[in-house]
Amino acid sequence: MGRTSRKRRSSLATRMTIASAALLLGGGGLVAVNVYASAHEDSAGGQDAGSGTQQTQQTQQVATIDCPDVGTQLSDVPGGARDEVDGELATLDTQITQAYQRLASTRDAAARDPQFVRNSIMDPLKKKRGAVLERIRLEMERRGGQAPGGMNDMAECTAQPKEGEQQPPDGQGDGSDQGDGGDGGGDGDGDQQQGNGGQAGNGPVAADFADITKVQPNVQKPQNGDNASTGSFTTRCGVNDNKKFNTDNLIAAPGVSNGAHHLHDYVGNQDNDAFSSNDDLANADTSCQNQGDKSTYYWPVLRVQDGSEDFDADKDGGGKEGNVGTILQAQKASIKFVGSPQGEVTAMPRFLRIITGDAKAFTNGTANANAHWSCTGFEDRQLTDKYPLCPDGSKVVRSFAFQSCWDGQNIDSANHRTHVAFADQAGNCPQNFKAIPQLKMRLVYDVQTPTIEDGQVKNPFALDGFPEQLHKPITDHDDFINVFDDQTMRTVVDCINKGDRCD
C-alpha cells in the first residue's frame, strides 16, 4: 500500500465521469478519484480581490498533504534489503502522519502567516524524507541493487488546497481554515467540526456520501468462455467475534508496530501482527470452520462518528491519529473463491500475499484503488469514491474482488503488487501469469443512515485510515495471506475447476 508518484489530476467533474463509466466489479475497477477535501464548503473567496499576492496566499485552505509514492517505485529491491527498506518506507508514512497532525493543529498560526505551512511543515518534511530516501538508496546499493532514477526528487510533498481553490504558485498553500480542524473530540450528538469535517476534524464530509437509489446500475461482468472454471469454494471464518484488532500490517510493514496507522479487523488466522513469521501463521489457531484454512483476512474497521469513543481513543492508530467513533462489527463477512472466465485455475502457493485496493488512494490517485460500496438490494450499482446512503431496510455493503493472476514464482514482491495482477475485461491474465482462485469478500453492516442537513453530515460512518487521507471511501482496501494447507487448497482448485459449489 505504497504511495504512487504524484501527478496533477484533471477537474473533479471529468474525474467523476470517468470513474462512473469505468467501474468493473471483479477487475482493477477504477481509473479516477475525487481529489477534494470538502466539496460542500465555501472557499475563502469572499476576501478583497485587490489585496495582492499575500492575500491570495492567505485565502488558501490546505486540506491535506500529498507525497510521492516511494514504495510503488521500488519494484526491484534486492531480497537482502527488503526488511530494511520496508522499515524505511514505514518511517516515511510516519513522517507524513506527523506532518498532517501538525498541519491540523496549527490552523491559527497558518492563517496569520502565509509562509507558515511551507516553513514549519513542508520544508522540514522534505528534509526528513530526503534523509530516508538516501538511506534506502545506500541499502539497495549495499545489497547489489540500484535505486530508481529520480528518487531524490520524491522527497518533496505538496500541500493540497481544498476543492475549488487554486494551487499557490509554489505548491505550498498556507493551511488556514475556518475551524480548528484537528483537535479531535466532537460533542455527544455527533455534530461535525469545521475544517475537513468529521468528529476528529479529518473527515468525512457531506460530499463523501451519495444516495444509492439515485445511482444507475453500473456493474459489468466478463462473459464465460467455453473453458471457464465456474465452481466456487466458500470458507466461513466469522465476523471477528474474537475482537482481534491491531494497527499493524504484516504485508506492507513487517516488523513495524503501528505500520498501518489505522485499526484492522481480522478473521481467520489468530496470530497475525507485524512480527508474525510464516511458521507462526502455519501453527496458529484459526476462526475458520474449516481448520485447513489458517489464512489471514483483514481490512480497516468501519466506525460511526457519533461523538463517542472506543477502546483505542488514546492510542496510536486510533484516536491519536484521527480514527474516532464507535467501531462497527460486520453483520456478515462472506469469503468465497471463484474461477476464471477463460480456463482452469492453478493452486495458490502457500503464504502468497495479496493487497487489493489502496489505503492512500485519495492522494495517490487510482492506479491501485479497488473500492466498492453499495447497499443490500442495490448491488448492481457500486460506488467507488462515495459512501452509500441506504434506504430503510437496506444495509451497507463493502465488496472486494482480489487480483486473480499470479506470476508463477513469487509469494510477494518488493512493492507488494507486481507478483499478482488483475485479469483484463475478458478474464485473460497478463502474459506469463497464471489464473488462480479469485478471492471475493463481502462485508455487510447494519448501520443507521447518516443525515445531511445544510451541507453538514450528522453521525457519519467512515473507514479508518491514514489521517491525511481524510477518511475518503476510495481508500478502502483488503489484505490476504494464503495459509491453506496443501490438501485444502487442492480441494479449492478441484471444486472450482469441476464447476462444483463447495462450502
XYZ file of C-alpha atoms in Angstrom:
503
model
C 0.000 0.000 0.000
C 2.555 2.434 -1.093
C 2.164 5.955 -2.388
C 2.116 6.399 -6.155
C 4.063 9.093 -7.975
C 2.460 12.487 -7.609
C 0.563 13.668 -10.666
C -1.753 16.604 -11.068
C -5.236 15.365 -11.752
C -7.950 16.626 -14.079
C -11.037 18.553 -12.947
C -13.442 16.972 -10.456
C -16.270 16.705 -12.967
C -14.082 14.920 -15.506
C -12.708 12.513 -12.924
C -16.156 11.641 -11.597
C -17.468 10.944 -15.113
C -14.550 8.652 -15.880
C -14.907 6.796 -12.574
C -18.601 6.129 -13.116
C -18.056 4.854 -16.637
C -15.100 2.651 -15.791
C -16.401 0.638 -12.829
C -15.792 -3.072 -13.285
C -16.590 -5.218 -10.264
C -14.079 -8.049 -10.162
C -11.328 -6.280 -12.057
C -8.977 -3.441 -11.268
C -12.105 -1.410 -11.422
C -11.090 2.256 -11.105
C -9.486 4.915 -13.193
C -10.315 8.073 -11.272
C -10.599 9.542 -7.778
C -12.100 12.735 -6.494
C -9.173 14.655 -5.055
C -11.021 17.065 -2.827
C -11.421 17.681 0.848
C -14.809 19.262 1.348
C -16.819 19.898 -1.788
C -19.716 21.405 0.146
C -17.611 24.038 1.867
C -17.084 27.541 0.521
C -13.602 28.653 -0.352
C -12.307 31.870 1.161
C -13.234 33.722 -1.989
C -15.113 36.436 -0.151
C -11.872 38.332 0.581
C -10.882 41.552 -1.143
C -9.574 40.549 -4.561
C -7.289 43.539 -4.694
C -5.152 42.720 -1.703
C -2.305 41.259 -3.734
C -0.224 38.085 -3.571
C -0.155 37.853 0.203
C -3.965 37.966 0.370
C -4.179 35.223 -2.274
C -1.906 33.006 -0.238
C -3.817 33.691 2.965
C -7.098 32.531 1.448
C -5.629 29.159 0.582
C -7.079 26.468 2.825
C -4.894 23.393 2.813
C -6.891 20.185 3.055
C -4.118 17.610 3.255
C -0.569 16.637 2.325
C 0.212 14.764 -0.900
C 3.567 12.977 -1.108
C 5.010 10.924 -3.969
C 4.697 7.171 -3.516
C 8.144 5.743 -2.962
C 7.097 2.152 -2.301
C 5.422 1.524 -5.643
C 8.530 2.756 -7.460
C 10.720 0.163 -5.756
C 9.848 -2.857 -7.867
C 13.359 -4.345 -7.837
C 14.698 -4.332 -4.278
C 17.372 -6.983 -3.523
C 16.000 -9.675 -1.232
C 18.529 -8.924 1.482
C 17.473 -5.290 1.577
C 13.708 -5.712 1.735
C 13.256 -5.758 5.504
C 15.363 -2.630 5.896
C 13.592 -0.881 3.018
C 10.139 -1.819 4.340
C 11.106 -0.270 7.656
C 12.251 2.930 5.979
C 9.030 3.120 3.959
C 7.114 2.844 7.229
C 9.192 5.757 8.515
C 8.042 7.821 5.525
C 4.422 7.028 6.422
C 5.004 8.132 9.997
C 6.580 11.385 8.815
C 3.543 12.190 6.673
C 1.189 11.359 9.546
C 3.110 13.655 11.880
C 3.205 16.441 9.304
C -0.551 16.224 8.778
C -1.145 16.299 12.524
C 0.946 19.449 12.761
C -0.976 20.956 9.836
C -4.285 20.187 11.545
C -3.232 21.565 14.912
C -1.736 24.854 13.680
C -4.560 26.316 11.597
C -4.498 29.591 13.526
C -0.762 30.068 13.032
C -1.116 29.279 9.333
C -3.903 31.829 8.995
C -1.690 34.544 10.473
C 1.439 33.701 8.471
C 1.138 32.775 4.769
C 4.594 31.141 4.887
C 3.921 29.056 7.988
C 2.977 25.801 6.254
C 5.956 25.947 3.928
C 8.497 26.943 6.579
C 7.228 24.914 9.533
C 5.735 21.816 7.887
C 6.572 21.233 4.227
C 10.270 22.168 4.207
C 11.092 20.124 7.361
C 9.132 17.189 5.904
C 11.141 17.383 2.689
C 14.401 17.325 4.640
C 13.341 14.312 6.705
C 12.137 12.416 3.653
C 15.377 13.167 1.840
C 17.372 11.540 4.630
C 15.201 8.405 4.492
C 15.468 8.193 0.709
C 19.231 8.399 0.975
C 19.257 5.518 3.460
C 17.093 3.460 1.103
C 19.468 4.167 -1.786
C 22.529 3.174 0.237
C 20.903 -0.034 1.491
C 19.889 -1.095 -2.012
C 23.354 -0.411 -3.388
C 24.997 -2.197 -0.469
C 22.981 -5.287 -1.395
C 23.890 -5.084 -5.062
C 20.816 -3.268 -6.303
C 20.195 0.160 -7.768
C 17.684 2.756 -6.704
C 15.364 4.117 -9.416
C 16.449 7.308 -11.097
C 14.962 10.481 -9.736
C 14.204 9.011 -6.336
C 15.657 12.050 -4.578
C 13.017 14.181 -6.289
C 10.386 12.236 -4.351
C 11.356 13.978 -1.121
C 9.153 16.980 -1.858
C 5.450 16.864 -0.957
C 2.604 19.215 -1.835
C 0.073 20.877 0.449
C -3.218 20.263 -1.333
C -5.818 23.063 -1.206
C -9.486 22.425 -0.753
C -11.623 21.787 -3.806
C -12.382 24.957 -5.714
C -9.220 26.778 -4.653
C -6.223 27.263 -6.867
C -2.829 25.825 -6.076
C -0.388 28.534 -4.931
C 2.467 29.173 -7.383
C 4.983 27.420 -5.147
C 2.690 24.469 -4.474
C 2.532 25.164 -0.765
C -0.585 26.948 0.479
C -0.931 28.299 3.991
C -3.250 25.855 5.722
C -5.686 28.469 7.000
C -9.207 27.275 7.772
C -12.435 28.370 9.361
C -12.283 25.736 12.112
C -9.711 24.118 14.280
C -9.786 21.015 12.097
C -7.639 18.762 14.202
C -8.109 18.753 17.929
C -10.367 15.702 17.983
C -13.416 15.400 20.168
C -16.877 16.273 18.966
C -19.936 16.514 21.150
C -22.271 13.792 22.247
C -24.804 14.150 19.441
C -22.253 13.662 16.695
C -22.119 17.264 15.486
C -19.352 17.767 12.948
C -16.462 20.174 13.167
C -15.430 22.725 10.605
C -12.236 22.247 8.629
C -12.218 18.847 6.925
C -15.359 17.776 8.794
C -15.861 14.711 10.929
C -15.590 14.053 14.631
C -11.792 14.478 14.633
C -11.649 17.241 12.024
C -10.257 15.000 9.260
C -13.439 13.859 7.521
C -15.727 12.635 6.239
C -17.882 15.443 4.851
C -21.322 15.535 3.299
C -19.880 15.359 -0.209
C -18.427 11.927 0.606
C -21.948 10.394 0.616
C -24.395 9.545 -2.160
C -27.963 8.230 -2.242
C -27.666 4.712 -3.656
C -31.196 4.869 -5.072
C -30.058 7.638 -7.420
C -27.107 5.643 -8.804
C -27.638 3.866 -12.109
C -26.732 0.154 -12.419
C -23.082 0.032 -13.416
C -21.726 -3.463 -12.719
C -20.224 -5.336 -15.657
C -19.081 -8.949 -15.553
C -16.988 -10.791 -18.153
C -18.738 -13.466 -20.170
C -17.608 -17.033 -19.504
C -15.678 -18.705 -22.297
C -16.085 -22.338 -23.321
C -13.373 -23.451 -20.887
C -14.392 -21.307 -17.925
C -13.928 -22.672 -14.410
C -17.338 -21.996 -12.898
C -17.170 -23.558 -9.434
C -16.602 -21.876 -6.096
C -15.298 -22.582 -2.610
C -16.722 -20.768 0.421
C -14.869 -20.612 3.715
C -16.638 -19.409 6.873
C -14.404 -17.519 9.290
C -16.806 -15.367 11.285
C -17.027 -11.613 11.774
C -14.231 -11.056 14.299
C -16.225 -12.082 17.359
C -12.813 -12.673 18.965
C -12.119 -8.920 18.772
C -8.800 -9.481 17.030
C -7.601 -5.958 16.237
C -4.294 -4.228 15.677
C -2.811 -1.314 13.741
C -0.028 -3.377 12.141
C 0.312 -4.505 8.539
C 2.297 -7.708 8.205
C 2.380 -7.471 4.403
C 3.270 -3.823 3.807
C 5.170 -3.054 7.022
C 6.554 -6.271 8.541
C 8.385 -5.752 11.817
C 6.891 -2.283 12.359
C 4.419 -1.638 15.180
C 1.510 0.563 14.073
C 2.686 0.259 10.474
C -0.888 0.744 9.197
C -1.701 3.834 11.295
C -5.301 2.588 11.432
C -7.143 -0.319 13.033
C -7.741 -3.619 11.236
C -10.419 -6.264 11.723
C -9.048 -9.828 11.459
C -10.745 -13.119 10.711
C -9.078 -16.444 10.098
C -5.567 -16.619 11.460
C -5.299 -15.550 15.097
C -1.539 -14.923 15.256
C -1.283 -12.023 12.864
C 0.736 -8.982 13.821
C 3.729 -7.136 12.417
C 6.156 -9.707 13.812
C 4.455 -12.956 12.738
C 6.613 -15.341 10.716
C 5.283 -17.846 8.218
C 5.830 -20.545 10.841
C 3.788 -18.521 13.323
C 0.952 -18.309 10.813
C 1.136 -22.019 9.998
C 0.965 -23.008 13.679
C -1.725 -20.539 14.735
C -5.360 -21.079 15.607
C -7.981 -20.010 13.101
C -11.522 -18.690 13.386
C -12.427 -20.513 10.172
C -14.747 -23.509 10.488
C -12.550 -25.424 8.058
C -9.376 -25.934 10.078
C -7.463 -26.456 6.837
C -7.805 -22.707 6.253
C -5.467 -20.739 8.510
C -5.341 -17.856 6.059
C -5.481 -14.311 7.361
C -8.103 -11.919 6.061
C -8.009 -8.337 7.313
C -9.464 -4.925 6.482
C -9.780 -1.444 8.056
C -12.565 -1.159 10.595
C -15.664 0.891 9.922
C -16.791 3.342 12.615
C -19.777 5.567 13.219
C -18.675 9.042 14.259
C -21.363 9.643 16.854
C -19.283 11.614 19.326
C -18.397 8.540 21.375
C -15.013 6.933 21.975
C -13.899 3.327 21.638
C -11.130 1.376 23.387
C -8.398 2.955 21.243
C -9.356 6.607 21.726
C -5.949 7.452 23.215
C -3.855 5.012 21.171
C -1.675 5.214 18.069
C -3.677 4.233 15.012
C -6.848 5.148 16.882
C -7.916 8.478 18.321
C -4.376 9.821 18.388
C -4.354 9.597 14.582
C -7.880 10.787 13.846
C -9.636 7.397 13.853
C -12.517 8.018 16.235
C -16.040 6.882 16.989
C -17.699 3.545 17.694
C -16.223 0.520 15.913
C -18.845 -1.365 13.912
C -18.723 -5.134 13.638
C -19.771 -6.565 10.296
C -23.051 -8.444 10.454
C -21.830 -10.769 7.718
C -18.377 -11.469 6.269
C -18.602 -13.694 3.193
C -15.377 -15.216 1.848
C -15.542 -17.048 -1.461
C -13.005 -18.224 -4.047
C -14.178 -18.355 -7.677
C -12.742 -19.356 -11.027
C -11.606 -17.798 -14.296
C -13.891 -16.931 -17.231
C -11.237 -18.269 -19.615
C -9.974 -21.543 -18.177
C -8.920 -23.588 -15.206
C -7.166 -22.144 -12.162
C -3.963 -23.331 -10.525
C -3.276 -23.593 -6.814
C -2.095 -20.547 -4.911
C 1.329 -21.008 -3.306
C 1.261 -21.138 0.461
C 1.953 -17.762 2.123
C 1.028 -15.838 -1.029
C 0.313 -12.239 -0.046
C -2.224 -10.041 -1.823
C -3.243 -6.451 -1.121
C -6.258 -5.170 -3.030
C -7.144 -1.502 -3.017
C -5.015 1.374 -1.772
C -5.192 2.882 1.704
C -3.798 6.117 0.268
C -5.797 6.383 -2.935
C -7.122 9.846 -2.072
C -3.674 11.355 -2.561
C -2.137 8.586 -4.684
C -4.693 8.518 -7.459
C -6.395 5.362 -8.641
C -3.652 3.141 -10.043
C -4.195 0.634 -7.223
C -7.628 1.692 -5.960
C -10.316 -1.010 -5.820
C -13.111 0.221 -3.549
C -16.725 -0.896 -3.974
C -19.579 0.406 -1.796
C -23.258 -0.399 -2.092
C -26.411 -1.379 -0.201
C -28.286 -4.655 0.061
C -30.888 -4.804 -2.680
C -28.863 -2.421 -4.840
C -25.638 -4.331 -5.506
C -25.963 -3.960 -9.269
C -24.804 -0.386 -8.635
C -21.485 0.276 -6.954
C -19.851 3.440 -5.635
C -16.107 3.953 -5.596
C -15.480 7.403 -4.144
C -18.695 7.796 -2.121
C -20.168 6.133 0.919
C -23.716 4.898 0.222
C -26.813 6.348 1.830
C -29.072 3.303 2.023
C -32.887 3.397 2.188
C -34.822 1.978 5.117
C -34.372 -1.772 5.435
C -31.166 -1.798 3.388
C -27.672 -2.328 4.794
C -24.225 -1.040 3.836
C -22.088 -3.420 1.761
C -18.315 -3.330 1.168
C -17.124 -5.645 -1.631
C -13.628 -6.745 -2.592
C -12.547 -8.643 -5.704
C -8.872 -9.554 -5.400
C -6.272 -9.963 -8.121
C -6.697 -13.357 -9.809
C -3.431 -13.725 -11.746
C -0.076 -14.811 -10.277
C 3.396 -14.565 -11.785
C 4.023 -18.256 -11.050
C 7.128 -17.604 -8.955
C 6.828 -15.194 -6.044
C 4.674 -15.082 -2.917
C 5.373 -11.349 -2.570
C 7.175 -8.553 -4.392
C 9.200 -5.555 -3.311
C 6.252 -3.184 -3.748
C 3.749 -5.901 -2.680
C 1.936 -5.501 -6.008
C 3.713 -6.770 -9.093
C 3.697 -10.512 -8.293
C -0.093 -10.546 -8.827
C -2.347 -8.829 -11.347
C -5.949 -8.404 -12.403
C -7.322 -10.209 -15.428
C -8.466 -7.986 -18.285
C -12.135 -7.309 -19.004
C -12.408 -10.586 -20.902
C -10.892 -12.518 -17.996
C -7.457 -13.099 -19.505
C -4.331 -12.926 -17.351
C -1.273 -10.952 -18.483
C 1.404 -12.821 -20.389
C 3.361 -15.283 -18.203
C 0.815 -15.012 -15.385
C -1.358 -17.910 -14.236
C -5.015 -17.821 -13.213
C -5.505 -18.606 -9.521
C -8.700 -18.813 -7.443
C -10.049 -15.291 -7.126
C -10.872 -14.216 -3.589
C -14.118 -12.276 -3.295
C -15.242 -10.802 0.006
C -18.476 -9.113 1.014
C -18.944 -7.276 4.324
C -22.431 -6.242 5.425
C -23.097 -3.632 8.141
C -26.332 -2.736 9.877
C -25.716 0.962 10.478
C -28.108 3.872 10.708
C -28.066 6.040 7.596
C -26.388 9.399 8.266
C -28.447 12.532 7.801
C -27.317 15.526 5.765
C -28.680 18.952 6.543
C -27.432 22.335 5.351
C -24.320 20.768 3.844
C -23.365 19.001 7.087
C -23.423 15.257 7.715
C -24.599 14.009 11.120
C -23.363 10.746 12.652
C -21.477 9.595 9.530
C -19.840 6.220 9.230
C -16.324 6.098 7.827
C -13.297 3.906 7.296
C -10.259 4.033 9.482
C -7.295 5.355 7.559
C -4.118 7.394 7.492
C -5.101 10.816 8.870
C -4.126 12.729 5.735
C -6.499 10.552 3.666
C -9.487 12.276 5.321
C -11.468 9.013 5.668
C -12.293 9.009 1.961
C -14.226 5.906 0.797
C -11.867 5.493 -2.167
C -9.189 4.340 0.302
C -10.953 1.069 1.169
C -8.697 -1.967 0.886
C -8.346 -5.572 1.990
C -5.415 -7.898 2.708
C -4.954 -11.664 2.414
C -2.215 -14.160 3.213
C -2.859 -17.694 1.979
C -2.335 -20.235 4.756
C -4.491 -23.063 3.381
C -2.864 -26.421 3.913
C -1.960 -28.215 0.696
C -4.839 -30.686 0.823
C -7.457 -27.995 1.359
C -6.000 -25.858 -1.433
C -6.265 -28.863 -3.770
C -9.915 -29.122 -2.777
C -10.432 -25.431 -3.554
C -8.940 -25.847 -7.023
C -10.855 -29.076 -7.748
C -14.187 -27.538 -6.754
C -13.629 -24.510 -8.931
C -12.335 -26.380 -11.987
C -15.074 -29.049 -11.831
C -17.841 -26.475 -11.554
C -18.857 -27.529 -8.051
C -20.050 -25.167 -5.337
C -18.251 -26.248 -2.199
C -18.934 -24.935 1.277
